[in-house]
mmCIF file of C-alpha atoms in Angstrom:
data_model
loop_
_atom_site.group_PDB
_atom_site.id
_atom_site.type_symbol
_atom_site.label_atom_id
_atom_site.label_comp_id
_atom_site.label_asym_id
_atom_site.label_seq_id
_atom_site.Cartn_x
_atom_site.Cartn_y
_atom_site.Cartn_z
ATOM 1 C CA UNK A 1 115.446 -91.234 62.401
ATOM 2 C CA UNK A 2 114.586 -92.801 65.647
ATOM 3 C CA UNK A 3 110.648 -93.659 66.734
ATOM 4 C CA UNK A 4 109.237 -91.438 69.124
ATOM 5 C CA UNK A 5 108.270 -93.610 72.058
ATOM 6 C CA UNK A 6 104.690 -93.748 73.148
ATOM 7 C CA UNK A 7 104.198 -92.647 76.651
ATOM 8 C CA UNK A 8 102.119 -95.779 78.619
ATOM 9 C CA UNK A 9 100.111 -93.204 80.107
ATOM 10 C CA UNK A 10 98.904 -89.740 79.311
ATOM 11 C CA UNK A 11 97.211 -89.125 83.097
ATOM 12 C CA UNK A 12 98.353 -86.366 85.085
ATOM 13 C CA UNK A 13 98.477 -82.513 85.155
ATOM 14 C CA UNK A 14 99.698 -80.142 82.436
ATOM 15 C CA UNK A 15 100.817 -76.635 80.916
ATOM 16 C CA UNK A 16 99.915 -76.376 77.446
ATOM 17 C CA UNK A 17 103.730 -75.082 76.070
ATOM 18 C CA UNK A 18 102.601 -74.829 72.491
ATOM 19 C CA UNK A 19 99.928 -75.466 69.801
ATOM 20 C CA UNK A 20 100.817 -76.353 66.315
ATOM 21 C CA UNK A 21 104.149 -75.671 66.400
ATOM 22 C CA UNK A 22 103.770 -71.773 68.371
ATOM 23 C CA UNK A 23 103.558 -71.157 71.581
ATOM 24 C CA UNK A 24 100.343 -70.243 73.291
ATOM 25 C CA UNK A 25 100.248 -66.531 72.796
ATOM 26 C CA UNK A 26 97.971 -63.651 74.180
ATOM 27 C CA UNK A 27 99.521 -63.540 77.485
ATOM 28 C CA UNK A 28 97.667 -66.566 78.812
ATOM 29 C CA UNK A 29 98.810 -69.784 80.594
ATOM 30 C CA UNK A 30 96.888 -72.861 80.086
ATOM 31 C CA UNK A 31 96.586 -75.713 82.135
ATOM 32 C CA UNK A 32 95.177 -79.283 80.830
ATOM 33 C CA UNK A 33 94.245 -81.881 83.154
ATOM 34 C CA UNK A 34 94.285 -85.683 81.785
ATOM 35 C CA UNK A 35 92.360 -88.240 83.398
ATOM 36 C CA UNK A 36 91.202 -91.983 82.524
ATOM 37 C CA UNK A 37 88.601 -91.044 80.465
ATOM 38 C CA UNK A 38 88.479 -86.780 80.503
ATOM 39 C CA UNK A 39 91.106 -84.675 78.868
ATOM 40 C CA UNK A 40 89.732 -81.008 79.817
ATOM 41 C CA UNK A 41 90.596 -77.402 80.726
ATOM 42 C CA UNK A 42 89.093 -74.136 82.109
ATOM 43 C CA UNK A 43 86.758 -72.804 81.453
ATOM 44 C CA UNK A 44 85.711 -76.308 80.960
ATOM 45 C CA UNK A 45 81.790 -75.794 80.847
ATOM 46 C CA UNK A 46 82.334 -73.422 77.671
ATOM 47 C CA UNK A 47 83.306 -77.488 75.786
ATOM 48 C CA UNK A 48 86.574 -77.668 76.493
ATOM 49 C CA UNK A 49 85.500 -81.502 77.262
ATOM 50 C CA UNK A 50 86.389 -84.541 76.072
ATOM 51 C CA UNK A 51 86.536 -88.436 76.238
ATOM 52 C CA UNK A 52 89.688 -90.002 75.167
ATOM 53 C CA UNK A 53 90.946 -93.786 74.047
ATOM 54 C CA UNK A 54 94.443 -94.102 73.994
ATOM 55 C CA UNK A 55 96.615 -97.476 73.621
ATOM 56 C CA UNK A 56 100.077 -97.366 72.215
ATOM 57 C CA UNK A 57 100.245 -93.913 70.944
ATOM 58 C CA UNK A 58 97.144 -93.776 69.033
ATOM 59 C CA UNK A 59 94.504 -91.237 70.397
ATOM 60 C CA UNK A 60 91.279 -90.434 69.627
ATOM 61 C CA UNK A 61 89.099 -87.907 71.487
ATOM 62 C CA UNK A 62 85.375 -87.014 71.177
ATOM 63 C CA UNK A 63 83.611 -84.047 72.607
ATOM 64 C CA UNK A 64 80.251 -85.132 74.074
ATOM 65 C CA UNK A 65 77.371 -83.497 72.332
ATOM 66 C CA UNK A 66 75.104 -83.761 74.949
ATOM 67 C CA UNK A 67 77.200 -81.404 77.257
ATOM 68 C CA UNK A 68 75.500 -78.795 78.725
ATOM 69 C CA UNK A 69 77.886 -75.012 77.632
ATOM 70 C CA UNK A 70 77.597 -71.985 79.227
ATOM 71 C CA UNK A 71 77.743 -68.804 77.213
ATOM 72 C CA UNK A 72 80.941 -67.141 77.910
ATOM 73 C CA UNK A 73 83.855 -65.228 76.608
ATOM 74 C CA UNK A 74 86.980 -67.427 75.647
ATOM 75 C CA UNK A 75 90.789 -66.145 74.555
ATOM 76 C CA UNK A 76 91.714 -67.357 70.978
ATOM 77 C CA UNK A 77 94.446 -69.917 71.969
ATOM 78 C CA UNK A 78 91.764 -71.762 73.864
ATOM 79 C CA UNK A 79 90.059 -72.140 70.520
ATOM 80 C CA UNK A 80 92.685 -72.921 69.220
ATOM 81 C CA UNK A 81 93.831 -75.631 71.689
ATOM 82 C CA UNK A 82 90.295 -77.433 71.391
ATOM 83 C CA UNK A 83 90.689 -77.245 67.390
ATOM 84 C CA UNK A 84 93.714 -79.204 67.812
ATOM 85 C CA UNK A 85 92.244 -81.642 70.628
ATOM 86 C CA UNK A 86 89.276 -82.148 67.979
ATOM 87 C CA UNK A 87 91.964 -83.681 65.388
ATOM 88 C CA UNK A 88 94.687 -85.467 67.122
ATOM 89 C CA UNK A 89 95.559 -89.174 67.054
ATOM 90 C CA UNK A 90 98.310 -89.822 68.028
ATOM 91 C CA UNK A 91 101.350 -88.706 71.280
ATOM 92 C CA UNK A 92 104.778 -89.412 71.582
ATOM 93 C CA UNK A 93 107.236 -88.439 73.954
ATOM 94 C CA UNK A 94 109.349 -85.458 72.851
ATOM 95 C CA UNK A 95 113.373 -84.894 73.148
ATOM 96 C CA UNK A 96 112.772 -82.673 75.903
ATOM 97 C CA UNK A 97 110.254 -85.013 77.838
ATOM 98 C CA UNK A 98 107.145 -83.328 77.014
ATOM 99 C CA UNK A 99 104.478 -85.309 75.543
ATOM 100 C CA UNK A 100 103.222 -84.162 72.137
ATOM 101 C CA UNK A 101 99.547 -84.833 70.549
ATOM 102 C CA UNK A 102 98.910 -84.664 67.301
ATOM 103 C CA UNK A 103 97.253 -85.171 64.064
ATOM 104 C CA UNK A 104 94.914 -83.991 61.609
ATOM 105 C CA UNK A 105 97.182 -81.196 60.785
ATOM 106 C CA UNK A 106 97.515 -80.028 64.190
ATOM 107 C CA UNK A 107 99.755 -80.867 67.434
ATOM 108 C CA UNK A 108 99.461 -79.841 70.895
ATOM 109 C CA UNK A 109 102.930 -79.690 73.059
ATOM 110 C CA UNK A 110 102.318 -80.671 76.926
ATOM 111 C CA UNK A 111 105.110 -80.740 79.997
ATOM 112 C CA UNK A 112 104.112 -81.698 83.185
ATOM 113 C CA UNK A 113 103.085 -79.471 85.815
#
């Protein structure tokens, strides 16, 4: 089998095209926004919130437990996006040149926007 390669970056904007293997379901698009330190999506003040290291393909994100939440109805699939952003280590560039996350058990399949 060939290695995945590591994208350099993971910065940018994108849609969320499927979470552990499915695609998001429930009608619902999502969006995720990467920065250099934030990967995040709306409604982004009910925790969808976190820092990020990343170096060579391996990932590691943290959601700050000192951020303020506001109390507010959220679909399933963005549960279970953050589940999945709680456990992933690691991306690689996909055949189709998407970038996928995964790890812990769960993966997270992103294409540009």
């Amino acid at each position: 089998t060939v290695q995945a390669e590591a994208p350099a970056s993971l910065v940018g904007e994108y849609r969320v095209a499927g979470i552990d293997g499915t695609e998001v379901g429930g009608g619902i698009g999502i969006g995720l926004s990467i920065t250099e330190t934030n990967i995040f999506y709306d409604p982004r003040c009910a925790g969808f919130d976190w820092t990020y290291t990343y170096e060579g393909g391996a990932l590691t994100t943290e959601r700050p437990a000192d951020r303020p939440v506001c109390k507010i109805a959220v679909h399933p699939e963005q549960q279970r996006l953050a589940a999945a952003l709680d456990a992933v280590t690691q991306a690689e560039r996909t055949p189709s040149n998407g970038i996928e996350i995964s790890g812990g058990g769960h993966s997270v399949t992103l294409f540009s926007q």
